[in-house]
Every structure is written in structure tokens, then in C-alpha cells.
Tab-separated table of C-alpha atoms in Angstrom:
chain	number	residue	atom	x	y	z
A	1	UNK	CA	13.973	0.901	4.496
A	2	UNK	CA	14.152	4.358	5.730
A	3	UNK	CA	11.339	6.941	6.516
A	4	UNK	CA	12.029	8.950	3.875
A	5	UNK	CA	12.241	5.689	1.130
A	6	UNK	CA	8.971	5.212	2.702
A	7	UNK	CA	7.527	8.213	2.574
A	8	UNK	CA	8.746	8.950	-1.346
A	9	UNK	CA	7.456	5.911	-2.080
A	10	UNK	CA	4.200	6.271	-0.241
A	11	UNK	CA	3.378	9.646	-2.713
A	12	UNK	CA	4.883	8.081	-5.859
A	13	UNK	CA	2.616	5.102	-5.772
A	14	UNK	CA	-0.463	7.686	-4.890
A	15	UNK	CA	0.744	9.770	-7.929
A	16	UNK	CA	0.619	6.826	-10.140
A	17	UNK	CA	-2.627	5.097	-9.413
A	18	UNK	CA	-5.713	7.130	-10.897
A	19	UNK	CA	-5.188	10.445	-11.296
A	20	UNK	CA	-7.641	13.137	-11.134
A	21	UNK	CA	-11.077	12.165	-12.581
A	22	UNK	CA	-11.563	15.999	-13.283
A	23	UNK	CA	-9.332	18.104	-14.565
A	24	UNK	CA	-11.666	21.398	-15.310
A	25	UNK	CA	-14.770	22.150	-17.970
A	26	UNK	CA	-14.382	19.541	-20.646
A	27	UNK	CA	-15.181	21.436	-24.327
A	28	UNK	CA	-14.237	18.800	-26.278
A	29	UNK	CA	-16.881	16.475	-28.529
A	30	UNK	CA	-17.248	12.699	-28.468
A	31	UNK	CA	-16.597	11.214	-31.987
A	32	UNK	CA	-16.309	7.408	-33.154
A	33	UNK	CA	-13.180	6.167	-34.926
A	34	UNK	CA	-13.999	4.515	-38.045
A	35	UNK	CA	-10.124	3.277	-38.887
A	36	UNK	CA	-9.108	0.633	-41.303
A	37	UNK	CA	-8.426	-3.061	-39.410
A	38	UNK	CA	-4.989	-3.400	-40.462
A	39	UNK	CA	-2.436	-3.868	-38.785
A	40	UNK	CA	-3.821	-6.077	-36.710
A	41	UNK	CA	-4.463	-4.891	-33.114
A	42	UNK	CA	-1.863	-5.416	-30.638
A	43	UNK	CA	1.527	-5.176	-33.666
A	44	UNK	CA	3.729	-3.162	-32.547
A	45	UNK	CA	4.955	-0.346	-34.231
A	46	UNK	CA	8.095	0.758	-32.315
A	47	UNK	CA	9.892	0.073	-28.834
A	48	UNK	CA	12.090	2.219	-27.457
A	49	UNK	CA	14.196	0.824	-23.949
A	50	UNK	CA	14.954	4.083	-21.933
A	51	UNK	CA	15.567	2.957	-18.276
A	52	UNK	CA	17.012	-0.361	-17.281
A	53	UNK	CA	16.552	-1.114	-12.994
A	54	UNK	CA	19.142	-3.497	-11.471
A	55	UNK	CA	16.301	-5.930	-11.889
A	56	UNK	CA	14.034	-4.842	-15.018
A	57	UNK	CA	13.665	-2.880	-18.502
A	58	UNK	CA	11.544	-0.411	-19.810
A	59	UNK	CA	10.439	0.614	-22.891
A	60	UNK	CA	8.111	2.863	-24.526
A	61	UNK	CA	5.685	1.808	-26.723
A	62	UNK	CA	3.741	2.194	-29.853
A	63	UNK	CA	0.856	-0.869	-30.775
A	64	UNK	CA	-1.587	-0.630	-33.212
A	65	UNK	CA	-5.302	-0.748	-32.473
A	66	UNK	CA	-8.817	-0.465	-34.541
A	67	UNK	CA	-5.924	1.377	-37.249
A	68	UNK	CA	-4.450	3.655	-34.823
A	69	UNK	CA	-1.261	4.128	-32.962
A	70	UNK	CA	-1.310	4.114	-29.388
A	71	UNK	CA	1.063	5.019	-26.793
A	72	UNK	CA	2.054	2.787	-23.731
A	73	UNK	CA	4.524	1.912	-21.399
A	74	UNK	CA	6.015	-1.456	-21.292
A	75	UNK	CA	8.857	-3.105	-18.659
A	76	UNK	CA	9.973	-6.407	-17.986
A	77	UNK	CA	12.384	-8.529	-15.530
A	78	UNK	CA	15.575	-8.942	-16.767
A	79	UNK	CA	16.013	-12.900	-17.565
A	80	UNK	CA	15.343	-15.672	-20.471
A	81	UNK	CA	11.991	-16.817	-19.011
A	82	UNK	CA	8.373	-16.959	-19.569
A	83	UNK	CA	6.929	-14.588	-17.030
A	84	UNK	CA	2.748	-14.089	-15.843
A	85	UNK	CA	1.937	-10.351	-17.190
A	86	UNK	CA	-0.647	-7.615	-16.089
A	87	UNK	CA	-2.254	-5.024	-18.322
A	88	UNK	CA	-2.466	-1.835	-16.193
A	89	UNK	CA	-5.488	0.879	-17.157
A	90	UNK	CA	-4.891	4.177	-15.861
A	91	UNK	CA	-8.031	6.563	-14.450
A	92	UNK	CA	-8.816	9.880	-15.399
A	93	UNK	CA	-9.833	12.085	-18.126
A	94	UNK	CA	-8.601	15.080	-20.029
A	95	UNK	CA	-5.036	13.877	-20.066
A	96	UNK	CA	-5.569	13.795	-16.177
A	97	UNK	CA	-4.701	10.442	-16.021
A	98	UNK	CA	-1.711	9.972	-18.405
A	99	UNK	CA	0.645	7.627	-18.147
A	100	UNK	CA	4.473	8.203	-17.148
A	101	UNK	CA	5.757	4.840	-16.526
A	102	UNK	CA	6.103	4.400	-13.450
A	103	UNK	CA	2.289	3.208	-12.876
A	104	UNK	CA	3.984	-0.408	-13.711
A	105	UNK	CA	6.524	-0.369	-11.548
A	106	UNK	CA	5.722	-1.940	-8.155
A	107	UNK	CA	4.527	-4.997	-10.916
A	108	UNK	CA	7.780	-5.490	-12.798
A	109	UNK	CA	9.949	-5.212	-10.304
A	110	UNK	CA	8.122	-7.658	-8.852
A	111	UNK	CA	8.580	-9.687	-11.604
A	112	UNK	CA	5.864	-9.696	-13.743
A	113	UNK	CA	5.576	-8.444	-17.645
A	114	UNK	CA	3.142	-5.437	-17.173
A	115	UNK	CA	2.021	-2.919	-20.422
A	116	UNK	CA	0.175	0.644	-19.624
A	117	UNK	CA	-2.024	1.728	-22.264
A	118	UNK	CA	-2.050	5.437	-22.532
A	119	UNK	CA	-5.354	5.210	-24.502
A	120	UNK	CA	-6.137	6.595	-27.521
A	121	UNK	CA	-6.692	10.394	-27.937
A	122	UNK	CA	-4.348	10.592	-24.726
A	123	UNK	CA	-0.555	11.240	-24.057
A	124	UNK	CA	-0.007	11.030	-27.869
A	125	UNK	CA	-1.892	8.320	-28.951
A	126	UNK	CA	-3.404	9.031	-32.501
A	127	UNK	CA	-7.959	8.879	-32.376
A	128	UNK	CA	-9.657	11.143	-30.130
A	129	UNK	CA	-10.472	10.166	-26.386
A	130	UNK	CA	-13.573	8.560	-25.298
A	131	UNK	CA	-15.129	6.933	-22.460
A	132	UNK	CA	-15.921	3.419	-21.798
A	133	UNK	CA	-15.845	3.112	-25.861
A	134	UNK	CA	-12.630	2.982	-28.103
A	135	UNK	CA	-10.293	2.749	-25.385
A	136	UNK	CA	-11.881	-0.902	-24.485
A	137	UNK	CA	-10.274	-2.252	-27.583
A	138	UNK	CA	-6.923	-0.435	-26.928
A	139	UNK	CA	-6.313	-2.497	-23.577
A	140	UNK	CA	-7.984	-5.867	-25.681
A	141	UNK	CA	-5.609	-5.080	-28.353
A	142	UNK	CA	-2.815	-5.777	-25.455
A	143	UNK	CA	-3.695	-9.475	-25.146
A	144	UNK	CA	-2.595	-10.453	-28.522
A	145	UNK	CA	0.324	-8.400	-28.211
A	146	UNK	CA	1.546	-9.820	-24.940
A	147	UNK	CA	0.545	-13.417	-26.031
A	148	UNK	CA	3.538	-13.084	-28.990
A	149	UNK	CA	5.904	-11.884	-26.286
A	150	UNK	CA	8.605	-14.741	-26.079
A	151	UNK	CA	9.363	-13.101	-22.086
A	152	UNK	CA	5.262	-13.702	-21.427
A	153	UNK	CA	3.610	-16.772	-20.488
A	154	UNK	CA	0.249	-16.517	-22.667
A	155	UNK	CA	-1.778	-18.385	-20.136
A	156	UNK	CA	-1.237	-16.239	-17.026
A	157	UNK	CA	-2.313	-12.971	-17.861
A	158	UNK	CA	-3.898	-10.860	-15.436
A	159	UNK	CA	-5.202	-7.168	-15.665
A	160	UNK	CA	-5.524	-4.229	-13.536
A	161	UNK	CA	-7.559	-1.017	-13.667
A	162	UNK	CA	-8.387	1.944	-11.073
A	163	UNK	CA	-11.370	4.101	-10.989
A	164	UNK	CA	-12.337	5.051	-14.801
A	165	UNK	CA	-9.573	2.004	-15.290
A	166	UNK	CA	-11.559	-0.493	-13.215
A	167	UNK	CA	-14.648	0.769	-16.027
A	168	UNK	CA	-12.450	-0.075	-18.796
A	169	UNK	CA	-11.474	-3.457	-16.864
A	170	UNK	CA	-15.177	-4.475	-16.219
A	171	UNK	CA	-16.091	-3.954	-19.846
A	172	UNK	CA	-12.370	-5.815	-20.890
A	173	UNK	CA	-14.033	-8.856	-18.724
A	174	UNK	CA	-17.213	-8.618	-20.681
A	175	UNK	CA	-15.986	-8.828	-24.070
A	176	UNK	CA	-14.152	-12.278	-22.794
A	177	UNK	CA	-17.683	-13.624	-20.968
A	178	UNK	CA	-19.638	-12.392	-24.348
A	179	UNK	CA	-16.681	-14.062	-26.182
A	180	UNK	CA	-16.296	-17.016	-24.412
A	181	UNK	CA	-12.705	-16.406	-23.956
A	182	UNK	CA	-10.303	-16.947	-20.630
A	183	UNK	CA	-7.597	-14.681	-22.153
A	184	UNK	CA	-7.422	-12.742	-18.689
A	185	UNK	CA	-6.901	-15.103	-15.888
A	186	UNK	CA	-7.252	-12.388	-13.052
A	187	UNK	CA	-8.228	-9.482	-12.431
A	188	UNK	CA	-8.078	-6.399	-9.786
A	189	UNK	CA	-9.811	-2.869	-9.797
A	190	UNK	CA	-9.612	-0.648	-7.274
A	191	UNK	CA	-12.193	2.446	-6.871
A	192	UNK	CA	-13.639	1.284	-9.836
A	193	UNK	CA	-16.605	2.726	-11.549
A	194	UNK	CA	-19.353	0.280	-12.050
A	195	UNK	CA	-22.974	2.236	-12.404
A	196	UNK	CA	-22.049	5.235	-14.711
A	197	UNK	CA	-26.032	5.825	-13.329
A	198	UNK	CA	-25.482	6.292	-9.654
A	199	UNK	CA	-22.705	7.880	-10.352
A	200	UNK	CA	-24.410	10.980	-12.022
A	201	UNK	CA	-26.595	11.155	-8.442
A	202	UNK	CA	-22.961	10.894	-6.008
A	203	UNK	CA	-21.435	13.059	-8.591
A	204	UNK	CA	-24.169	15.276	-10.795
A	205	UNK	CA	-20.681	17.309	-12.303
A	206	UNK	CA	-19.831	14.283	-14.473
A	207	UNK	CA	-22.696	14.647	-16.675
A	208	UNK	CA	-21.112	18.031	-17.879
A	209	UNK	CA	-17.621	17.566	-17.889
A	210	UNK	CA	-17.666	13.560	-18.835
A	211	UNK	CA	-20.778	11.988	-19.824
A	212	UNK	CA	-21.953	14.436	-22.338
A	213	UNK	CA	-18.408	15.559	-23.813
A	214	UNK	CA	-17.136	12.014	-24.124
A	215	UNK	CA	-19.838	9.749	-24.387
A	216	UNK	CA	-22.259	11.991	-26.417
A	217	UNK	CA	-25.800	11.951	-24.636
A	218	UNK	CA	-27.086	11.617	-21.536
A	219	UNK	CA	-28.100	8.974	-19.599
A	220	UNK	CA	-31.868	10.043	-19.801
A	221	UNK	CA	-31.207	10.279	-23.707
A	222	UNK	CA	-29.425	6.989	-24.712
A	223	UNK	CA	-30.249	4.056	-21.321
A	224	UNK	CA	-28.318	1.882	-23.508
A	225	UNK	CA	-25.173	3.739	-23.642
A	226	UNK	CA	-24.977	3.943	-19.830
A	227	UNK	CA	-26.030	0.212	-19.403
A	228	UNK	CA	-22.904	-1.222	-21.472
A	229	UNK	CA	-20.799	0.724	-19.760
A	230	UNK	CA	-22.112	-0.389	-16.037
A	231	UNK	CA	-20.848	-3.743	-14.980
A	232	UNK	CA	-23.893	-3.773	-12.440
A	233	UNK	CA	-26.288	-4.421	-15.479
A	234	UNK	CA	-24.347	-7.975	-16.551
A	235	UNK	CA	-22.909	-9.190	-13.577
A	236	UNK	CA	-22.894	-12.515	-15.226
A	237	UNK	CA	-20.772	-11.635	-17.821
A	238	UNK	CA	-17.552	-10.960	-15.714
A	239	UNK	CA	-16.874	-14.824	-15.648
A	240	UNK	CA	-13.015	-13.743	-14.729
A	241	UNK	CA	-11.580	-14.201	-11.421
A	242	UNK	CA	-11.964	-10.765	-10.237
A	243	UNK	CA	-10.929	-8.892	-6.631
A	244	UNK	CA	-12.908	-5.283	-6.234
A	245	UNK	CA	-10.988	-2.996	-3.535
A	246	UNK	CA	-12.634	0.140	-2.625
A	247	UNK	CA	-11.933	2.541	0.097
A	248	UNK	CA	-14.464	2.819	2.400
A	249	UNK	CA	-13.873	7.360	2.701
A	250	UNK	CA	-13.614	7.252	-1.171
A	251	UNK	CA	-15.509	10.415	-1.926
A	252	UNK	CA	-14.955	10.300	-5.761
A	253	UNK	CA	-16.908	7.022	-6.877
A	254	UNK	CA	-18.797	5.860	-3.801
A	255	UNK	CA	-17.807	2.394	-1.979
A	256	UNK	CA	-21.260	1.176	-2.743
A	257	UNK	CA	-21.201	0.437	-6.022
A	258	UNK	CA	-18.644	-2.181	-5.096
A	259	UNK	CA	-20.529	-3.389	-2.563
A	260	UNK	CA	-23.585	-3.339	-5.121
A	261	UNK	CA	-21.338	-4.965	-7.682
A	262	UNK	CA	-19.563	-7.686	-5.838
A	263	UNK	CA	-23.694	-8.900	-4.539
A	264	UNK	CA	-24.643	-9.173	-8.157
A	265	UNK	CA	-21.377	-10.850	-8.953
A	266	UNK	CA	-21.884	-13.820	-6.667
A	267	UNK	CA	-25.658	-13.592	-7.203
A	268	UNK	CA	-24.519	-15.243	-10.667
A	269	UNK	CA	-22.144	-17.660	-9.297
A	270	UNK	CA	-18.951	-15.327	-10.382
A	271	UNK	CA	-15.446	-15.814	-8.974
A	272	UNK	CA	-15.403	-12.614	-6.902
A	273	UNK	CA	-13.766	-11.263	-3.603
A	274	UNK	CA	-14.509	-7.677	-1.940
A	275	UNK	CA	-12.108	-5.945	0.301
A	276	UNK	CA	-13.330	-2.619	1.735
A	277	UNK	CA	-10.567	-0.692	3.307
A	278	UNK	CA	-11.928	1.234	6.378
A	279	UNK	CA	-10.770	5.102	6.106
A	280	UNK	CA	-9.161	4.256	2.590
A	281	UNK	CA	-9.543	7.407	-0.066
A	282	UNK	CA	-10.451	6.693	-3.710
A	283	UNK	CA	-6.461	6.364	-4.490
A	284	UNK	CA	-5.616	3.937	-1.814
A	285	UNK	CA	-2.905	6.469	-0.651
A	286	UNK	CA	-2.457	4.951	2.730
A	287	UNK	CA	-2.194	1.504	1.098
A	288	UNK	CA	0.451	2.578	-1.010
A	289	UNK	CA	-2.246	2.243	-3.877
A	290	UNK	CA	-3.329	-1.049	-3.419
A	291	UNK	CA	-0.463	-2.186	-5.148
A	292	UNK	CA	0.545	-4.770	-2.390
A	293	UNK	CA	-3.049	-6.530	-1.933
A	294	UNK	CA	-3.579	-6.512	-6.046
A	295	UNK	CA	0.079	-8.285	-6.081
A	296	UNK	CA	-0.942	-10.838	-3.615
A	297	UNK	CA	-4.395	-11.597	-5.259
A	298	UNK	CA	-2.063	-12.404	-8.962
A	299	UNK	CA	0.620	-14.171	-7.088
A	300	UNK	CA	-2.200	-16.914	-5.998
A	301	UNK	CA	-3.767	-17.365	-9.480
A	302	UNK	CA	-1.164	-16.175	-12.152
A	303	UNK	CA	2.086	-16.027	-10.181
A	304	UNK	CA	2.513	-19.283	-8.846
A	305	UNK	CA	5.939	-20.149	-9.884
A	306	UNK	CA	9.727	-20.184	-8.661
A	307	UNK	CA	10.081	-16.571	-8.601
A	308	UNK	CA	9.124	-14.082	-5.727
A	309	UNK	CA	6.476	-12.093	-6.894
A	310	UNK	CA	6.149	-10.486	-3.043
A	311	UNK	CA	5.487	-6.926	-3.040
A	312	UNK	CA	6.764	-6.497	0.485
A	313	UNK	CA	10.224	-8.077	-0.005
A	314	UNK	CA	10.541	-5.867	-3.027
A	315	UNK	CA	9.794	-2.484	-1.396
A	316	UNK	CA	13.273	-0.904	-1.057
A	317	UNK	CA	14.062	-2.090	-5.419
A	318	UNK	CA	10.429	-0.377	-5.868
A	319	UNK	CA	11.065	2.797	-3.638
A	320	UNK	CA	14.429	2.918	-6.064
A	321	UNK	CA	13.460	2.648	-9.151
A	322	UNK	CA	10.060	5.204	-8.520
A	323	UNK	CA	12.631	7.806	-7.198
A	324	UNK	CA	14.276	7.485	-10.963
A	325	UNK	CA	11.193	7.897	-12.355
A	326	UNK	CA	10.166	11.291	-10.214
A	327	UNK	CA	13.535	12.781	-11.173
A	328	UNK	CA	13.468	11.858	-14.619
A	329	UNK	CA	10.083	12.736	-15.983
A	330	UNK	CA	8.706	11.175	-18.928
């Protein structure tokens, strides 16, 4: 692989993981979306193929959730197979974190099925944009969806979330420990939030331009709000196989409510594993966005098959098909 692959690569995968968590003063208002349940979550309105690798498809996407249609990104390995799939959920707020495909790259060309919400209220998704609220259901909504795939093995599903993504991911694991379901076999996040409480003292700005704007109140005014949004107030619920990364210079959501979280965690006899990455930032940029140790934490649970699922021996096919992507925005 040469320097430059490396290095293009290198910023692609940084570009892709969270995105900003501020993008300026937030004016807009939290509301609720009251829609009507049909169609069921997770149909799928349209699918579009508009970039096929040497390896992979994909598509753009339109799924119905809670009576709205949502935006995403899916891709796939070229083949007549069941493969294991990850649900990706993208950081960020304000449209700072929309999706443009290539988020799911390193994990299809890898081989796996993987589907980016874009949320609703974001990158033309029909609702309005929330916070730890609606947007749970829109990733949910992806399980059923994936599950009627005839490309997707329904019992190896894994998913994947980075900073207001590893949030959404917490709460995703909660619904299935509250439901009693093992729908998601694994799961990564990586800078994730997980005490929307400390993280008004690290970060007193999100109150402001977040909290109040997208959730409604704050913290002082509605404890409850805050609390079933924080993973660190049910630890026991997240029943899912789970790996936490968190850079240890990560000076957007602090490295100790990992720490905090990952205690609690095995405090209730959870499947969990920490890995703090010395002089890692909240993006993972010099880890090429934690895409390689998230890869090898599926491969052992939900990609154990005949395939190579390596992120290493798929570098240069990655570096590839990201270049694409940066010259062909979408």
C-alpha cells in the first residue's frame, strides 16, 4: 500500500466516523412525532444501487419508521450468501453528522451487510431531529429490515455507533434487555456518550446548543429525561456483548465515562470489554477510526465463518473504494 493510499485513507476514515458534535448555535425546537404505525418499521420504500466496488454494492435507501421515511445508506458483498450485518449510527448534530456512504465502507468490503441510518429530521429524512428519542427507533426499525434480507444472516447481527451514535447504541441495547430480545449479537461504540449528566459539567455548551434545543428541558428540569438517555443509570440492561473504545486525549466526551460505564457494566455481570487508546482523540484518527479493532471484536462473535472478514488484509480494496467516494460526493 503506498503512503499516500495510506494517508487518503487515514483522513477518509476520520471524516466518516462522528462528525462534529457542534456545528454552531442550535435555534431549532424539540418536538415529538406522533405518526401513524403503518408501514411497518423497517419496509422499505425505495433502493437505489449507485456504486458497485470490485467486491460490493451500494445503494441508497429509504425505510419506513414510527410512519416516516428515513434516509440511509446500504452496501453489500457481491455473492449468493447469507452474510453477518452491522447497523452503523453516525455522531453529530445539526446535520453535522450526516451520512455520505462511505461511513460503511471499511465493513462491507470486508464482507459484512452494513445499513447507515441518516436519522430522521437529518440528510432528508422526513420528522424533525431529536436526541436520544425518535432516532432510537429509526436504527431498531433496521433489525426487522435486515432480518428479511435474503443476503443477511438474521442471527448475526451486530451494531456500531460513535459518540452521539454510541448514545443511540446504548439505548438500542436497552430496548433489547427491557425486551428480552438478542436481536443484536454484538456491539461496538467508540467515544460514546454515556452520562448526558457529566457531560453538561466536561462540556457546559451542550446544554444550549443540544440539550435544551433537542431534548426540550434541562437536566435540572426533567432527571428523567437525562436518566433514559445515560447508559450509566441501567448498566444491567445492556445484556449485549458490547466492546467500549475511547481515546484516552478525547477532549469532546471525556474517557471516563467509559471507564465509569464499563465498572457498572461488569458490576452487573454484563458481557463487556474496555480498550482505552493512550493519546487517541475522540475520532480515533490515528486508529484509522477504530474501524480495525471494532472489525476484529464482530469477526469473533458474528463473523465466524469461511469468509475473511480481516480489516487489515482488506486495506488497499478499502483505501479504493473511499477514494471513489471523496471524488464522487453524495
Amino acid at each position: 500500500m503506498t503512503t499516500r493510499m495510506r494517508l487518503v485513507l487515514r483522513a477518509l476514515l476520520l471524516a466518516a466516523l462522528v462528525g462534529p458534535l457542534l456545528l454552531g448555535a442550535a435555534t431549532r425546537s424539540h418536538a415529538q412525532d406522533d405518526a401513524p404505525s403503518t408501514p411497518p418499521n423497517g419496509a422499505i420504500e425505495s433502493m437505489e444501487m449507485f456504486y458497485a466496488s470490485d467486491n460490493a454494492e451500494y445503494y441508497r435507501l429509504t425505510y419506513w419508521s414510527d410512519g416516516l421515511r428515513i434516509k440511509a445508506f446500504i452496501g453489500w458483498p457481491k455473492g449468493n450468501t447469507r452474510y453477518p450485518a452491522i447497523i452503523y449510527n453516525h455522531g453529530g448534530v445539526w446535520g453535522g453528522g450526516r451520512l455520505v456512504g462511505r461511513e460503511i465502507v471499511p465493513l462491507v468490503e470486508c464482507g459484512y451487510v452494513a445499513v447507515a441510518s441518516q436519522y430522521r429530521g437529518v440528510g432528508g429524512s422526513e420528522g424533525a431531529e431529536q436526541f436520544g428519542w425518535g432516532e432510537v427507533n429509526d436504527v431498531l426499525a433496521l433489525i426487522p429490515l435486515l432480518q428479511a434480507l435474503p443476503n443477511v444472516d438474521p442471527g448475526r447481527i451486530g451494531m456500531m455507533g460513535g459518540s452521539r451514535g454510541g448514545m443511540v447504541t446504548y439505548m438500542a441495547l436497552k430496548w433489547e434487555g427491557t425486551n428480552w430480545r438478542d436481536d443484536i449479537q454484538a456491539a461496538v461504540t467508540i467515544g460514546g456518550v454515556a452520562d448526558l449528566f457529566a457531560w453538561a459539567k466536561e462540556r457546559p455548551d451542550v446544554v444550549n446548543t443540544i440539550y435544551l434545543p433537542l431534548i426540550g428541558k434541562t437536566p435540572g428540569e426533567a432527571w428523567d429525561w437525562y436518566e433514559m438517555r445515560s447508559a450509566m443509570y441501567w448498566p444491567s440492561l445492556i445484556k449485549t456483548p458490547l466492546l467500549i473504545l475511547h481515546g484516552e486525549a478525547d477532549d469532546q466526551v471525556s474517557v471516563d465515562q467509559s471507564r465509569k460505564l464499563y465498572k457498572a457494566i461488569l458490576a452487573a455481570g454484563g458481557d463487556v470489554t474496555l480498550t482505552t487508546i493512550p493519546g487517541g482523540d475522540h475520532s480515533l484518527s490515528g486508529q484509522s477510526g477504530g474501524y480495525g479493532l471494532a472489525l476484529s471484536y464482530f469477526n469473533a462473535i458474528i463473523g465466524r465463518d469461511s469468509m475473511d472478514h480481516d480489516f487489515d488484509r482488506h486495506i488497499d480494496q478499502i483505501g479504493v473504494v473511499l477514494e471513489w467516494f471523496a471524488q464522487n460526493p453524495q
